[in-house]
Amino acid sequence: NVWFDRVVLLLICANCGFMAATDPMDDDPNSPRNVVLDYSEKAFTYIFTAEMFIQITARCFLLGPMAYLQSAWNVLDFVCVVTSHEFLMGGGGGGMSGLRAFRALRPLRTISGIPGMRMLVMTLIESVPLMLDVVVLIVWMFFVFGIIGMQLFSGQLHRRCVDMETLLPSPAT
């Protein structure tokens, strides 16, 4: 349904906004901002879980021509949703906390909803091997200019910005 897809895309964009509002320097879990962001994260996780189950019910999970896991984009959705559940990962602590990084893949779900965006991303992915020559050239240029810089300055700037007595940055002169 077109309206279902539009609502899901709107929710994904809202989720991106909440994820962008996260302040990694704010360590206080009881601050009003972190409390709101925590509740919104849980709400979006439950909403996306419901969306996933609706699609699985409508398409079947694995078997069939239109099965949910037959599409690579839906596999990405599935991984994002499953890894978002902290309780499925043993409370989200310990060695499993790194899996929360999959939350950053949620914005990629918009690609599957916008056909023009999907074609654009696929074109970018296909152009990566063609860019290899440019990357080799740039790395070579950095290497050459690094050698030239080392020969020209050869230690003359060593510890110029540090006060040797206190090992703190020296005041600007």
Tab-separated table of C-alpha atoms in Angstrom:
chain	number	residue	atom	x	y	z
A	1	ASN	CA	0.000	0.000	0.000
A	2	VAL	CA	1.336	3.423	-0.961
A	3	TRP	CA	0.118	5.112	2.215
A	4	PHE	CA	1.677	2.439	4.409
A	5	ASP	CA	5.040	3.022	2.704
A	6	ARG	CA	4.711	6.799	3.090
A	7	VAL	CA	3.936	6.525	6.797
A	8	VAL	CA	6.917	4.188	7.284
A	9	LEU	CA	9.189	6.629	5.421
A	10	LEU	CA	7.898	9.483	7.596
A	11	LEU	CA	8.625	7.441	10.722
A	12	ILE	CA	12.108	6.635	9.461
A	13	CYS	CA	12.796	10.340	8.886
A	14	ALA	CA	11.486	11.151	12.380
A	15	ASN	CA	13.704	8.419	13.810
A	16	CYS	CA	16.695	9.945	11.992
A	17	GLY	CA	15.902	13.278	13.635
A	18	PHE	CA	15.827	11.714	17.088
A	19	MET	CA	19.053	9.832	16.417
A	20	ALA	CA	20.708	13.077	15.278
A	21	ALA	CA	19.598	14.777	18.512
A	22	THR	CA	21.661	12.349	20.579
A	23	ASP	CA	24.520	14.067	22.404
A	24	PRO	CA	27.382	11.611	22.954
A	25	MET	CA	28.991	13.939	25.515
A	26	ASP	CA	25.919	13.890	27.799
A	27	ASP	CA	26.564	10.932	30.123
A	28	ASP	CA	23.661	11.592	32.491
A	29	PRO	CA	20.964	9.006	31.725
A	30	ASN	CA	18.439	10.967	33.836
A	31	SER	CA	18.701	14.217	31.909
A	32	PRO	CA	15.393	15.181	30.265
A	33	ARG	CA	16.909	14.949	26.796
A	34	ASN	CA	18.263	11.431	27.324
A	35	VAL	CA	15.008	10.247	28.895
A	36	VAL	CA	12.999	11.472	25.887
A	37	LEU	CA	15.509	9.974	23.458
A	38	ASP	CA	15.450	6.654	25.315
A	39	TYR	CA	11.655	6.444	25.202
A	40	SER	CA	11.587	7.483	21.548
A	41	GLU	CA	14.167	4.824	20.689
A	42	LYS	CA	12.016	2.164	22.313
A	43	ALA	CA	8.872	3.476	20.619
A	44	PHE	CA	10.491	3.503	17.180
A	45	THR	CA	11.864	0.005	17.758
A	46	TYR	CA	8.383	-1.296	18.575
A	47	ILE	CA	6.841	0.551	15.628
A	48	PHE	CA	9.432	-0.859	13.212
A	49	THR	CA	8.951	-4.313	14.709
A	50	ALA	CA	5.211	-4.050	14.077
A	51	GLU	CA	5.893	-2.871	10.521
A	52	MET	CA	8.211	-5.833	9.964
A	53	PHE	CA	5.612	-8.311	11.262
A	54	ILE	CA	2.915	-6.742	9.080
A	55	GLN	CA	5.118	-7.181	6.017
A	56	ILE	CA	6.049	-10.735	7.012
A	57	THR	CA	2.367	-11.584	7.460
A	58	ALA	CA	1.494	-10.109	4.085
A	59	ARG	CA	4.393	-11.666	2.154
A	60	CYS	CA	5.508	-14.786	4.059
A	61	PHE	CA	8.858	-14.889	5.781
A	62	LEU	CA	11.212	-16.985	3.697
A	63	LEU	CA	9.405	-19.133	1.158
A	64	GLY	CA	7.538	-17.857	-1.870
A	65	PRO	CA	8.174	-15.510	-4.768
A	66	MET	CA	7.419	-12.308	-2.789
A	67	ALA	CA	8.781	-13.520	0.583
A	68	TYR	CA	10.089	-10.928	3.005
A	69	LEU	CA	13.690	-12.180	3.109
A	70	GLN	CA	13.950	-12.596	-0.674
A	71	SER	CA	14.826	-8.885	-0.997
A	72	ALA	CA	18.226	-7.636	0.162
A	73	TRP	CA	16.626	-4.394	1.374
A	74	ASN	CA	14.251	-6.357	3.595
A	75	VAL	CA	17.175	-8.356	4.969
A	76	LEU	CA	18.759	-5.021	5.946
A	77	ASP	CA	15.454	-3.980	7.569
A	78	PHE	CA	15.313	-7.287	9.427
A	79	VAL	CA	18.884	-6.917	10.743
A	80	CYS	CA	18.216	-3.321	11.841
A	81	VAL	CA	15.041	-4.252	13.696
A	82	VAL	CA	16.386	-7.400	15.347
A	83	THR	CA	19.578	-5.731	16.552
A	84	SER	CA	17.566	-2.790	17.904
A	85	HIS	CA	15.982	-5.006	20.536
A	86	GLU	CA	18.202	-4.763	23.579
A	87	PHE	CA	16.356	-7.531	25.368
A	88	LEU	CA	17.111	-9.922	22.498
A	89	MET	CA	20.800	-9.150	22.941
A	90	GLY	CA	21.014	-10.010	26.617
A	91	GLY	CA	20.082	-6.600	27.991
A	92	GLY	CA	22.202	-4.613	25.563
A	93	GLY	CA	25.226	-4.728	27.810
A	94	GLY	CA	28.547	-6.481	27.761
A	95	GLY	CA	29.883	-7.637	24.423
A	96	MET	CA	26.557	-7.105	22.675
A	97	SER	CA	26.498	-3.312	23.017
A	98	GLY	CA	28.441	-2.969	19.757
A	99	LEU	CA	25.448	-4.340	17.900
A	100	ARG	CA	23.595	-1.132	18.714
A	101	ALA	CA	25.648	0.425	15.930
A	102	PHE	CA	23.200	-1.208	13.525
A	103	ARG	CA	20.769	1.566	14.521
A	104	ALA	CA	22.770	3.808	12.221
A	105	LEU	CA	21.611	1.653	9.305
A	106	ARG	CA	17.967	2.622	9.822
A	107	PRO	CA	18.211	5.643	7.489
A	108	LEU	CA	19.215	3.225	4.734
A	109	ARG	CA	15.680	1.868	4.901
A	110	THR	CA	14.517	4.986	3.064
A	111	ILE	CA	16.415	3.729	0.032
A	112	SER	CA	14.088	0.782	-0.327
A	113	GLY	CA	11.044	3.060	-0.257
A	114	ILE	CA	12.107	5.553	-2.914
A	115	PRO	CA	12.750	3.903	-6.319
A	116	GLY	CA	14.879	6.779	-7.650
A	117	MET	CA	17.061	6.684	-4.557
A	118	ARG	CA	17.586	2.944	-4.967
A	119	MET	CA	18.832	3.443	-8.535
A	120	LEU	CA	21.138	6.261	-7.381
A	121	VAL	CA	22.701	4.144	-4.628
A	122	MET	CA	23.152	1.168	-6.930
A	123	THR	CA	24.894	3.450	-9.460
A	124	LEU	CA	27.241	4.720	-6.743
A	125	ILE	CA	28.038	1.171	-5.641
A	126	GLU	CA	28.735	0.110	-9.217
A	127	SER	CA	31.080	3.081	-9.734
A	128	VAL	CA	33.348	2.195	-6.787
A	129	PRO	CA	35.622	-0.167	-8.786
A	130	LEU	CA	36.044	2.531	-11.426
A	131	MET	CA	37.248	4.953	-8.763
A	132	LEU	CA	40.125	2.670	-7.772
A	133	ASP	CA	42.540	4.351	-10.202
A	134	VAL	CA	41.744	7.769	-8.724
A	135	VAL	CA	42.297	6.484	-5.178
A	136	VAL	CA	45.675	4.987	-6.164
A	137	LEU	CA	46.697	8.304	-7.725
A	138	ILE	CA	45.678	10.294	-4.637
A	139	VAL	CA	47.504	7.904	-2.283
A	140	TRP	CA	50.604	8.150	-4.455
A	141	MET	CA	50.410	11.980	-4.378
A	142	PHE	CA	50.108	11.991	-0.566
A	143	PHE	CA	53.084	9.642	-0.358
A	144	VAL	CA	55.254	11.810	-2.635
A	145	PHE	CA	54.360	15.072	-0.912
A	146	GLY	CA	54.854	13.404	2.489
A	147	ILE	CA	58.402	12.443	1.501
A	148	ILE	CA	59.059	15.965	0.180
A	149	GLY	CA	57.737	17.475	3.432
A	150	MET	CA	59.879	15.168	5.538
A	151	GLN	CA	62.978	16.115	3.527
A	152	LEU	CA	62.266	19.856	3.664
A	153	PHE	CA	61.415	20.126	7.352
A	154	SER	CA	63.308	17.056	8.702
A	155	GLY	CA	62.472	17.556	12.392
A	156	GLN	CA	62.608	21.370	12.473
A	157	LEU	CA	59.018	21.539	13.776
A	158	HIS	CA	59.483	18.846	16.441
A	159	ARG	CA	57.872	19.958	19.743
A	160	ARG	CA	57.256	23.509	18.493
A	161	CYS	CA	53.759	23.697	19.958
A	162	VAL	CA	54.583	22.154	23.348
A	163	ASP	CA	56.215	23.806	26.365
A	164	MET	CA	59.016	21.373	27.222
A	165	GLU	CA	58.870	22.088	30.992
A	166	THR	CA	55.126	21.497	31.490
A	167	LEU	CA	54.401	19.395	28.371
A	168	LEU	CA	51.332	21.569	27.822
A	169	PRO	CA	50.515	23.467	24.626
A	170	SER	CA	52.599	26.626	24.536
A	171	PRO	CA	50.729	29.942	24.476
A	172	ALA	CA	50.288	31.550	21.099
A	173	THR	CA	52.987	34.121	20.379
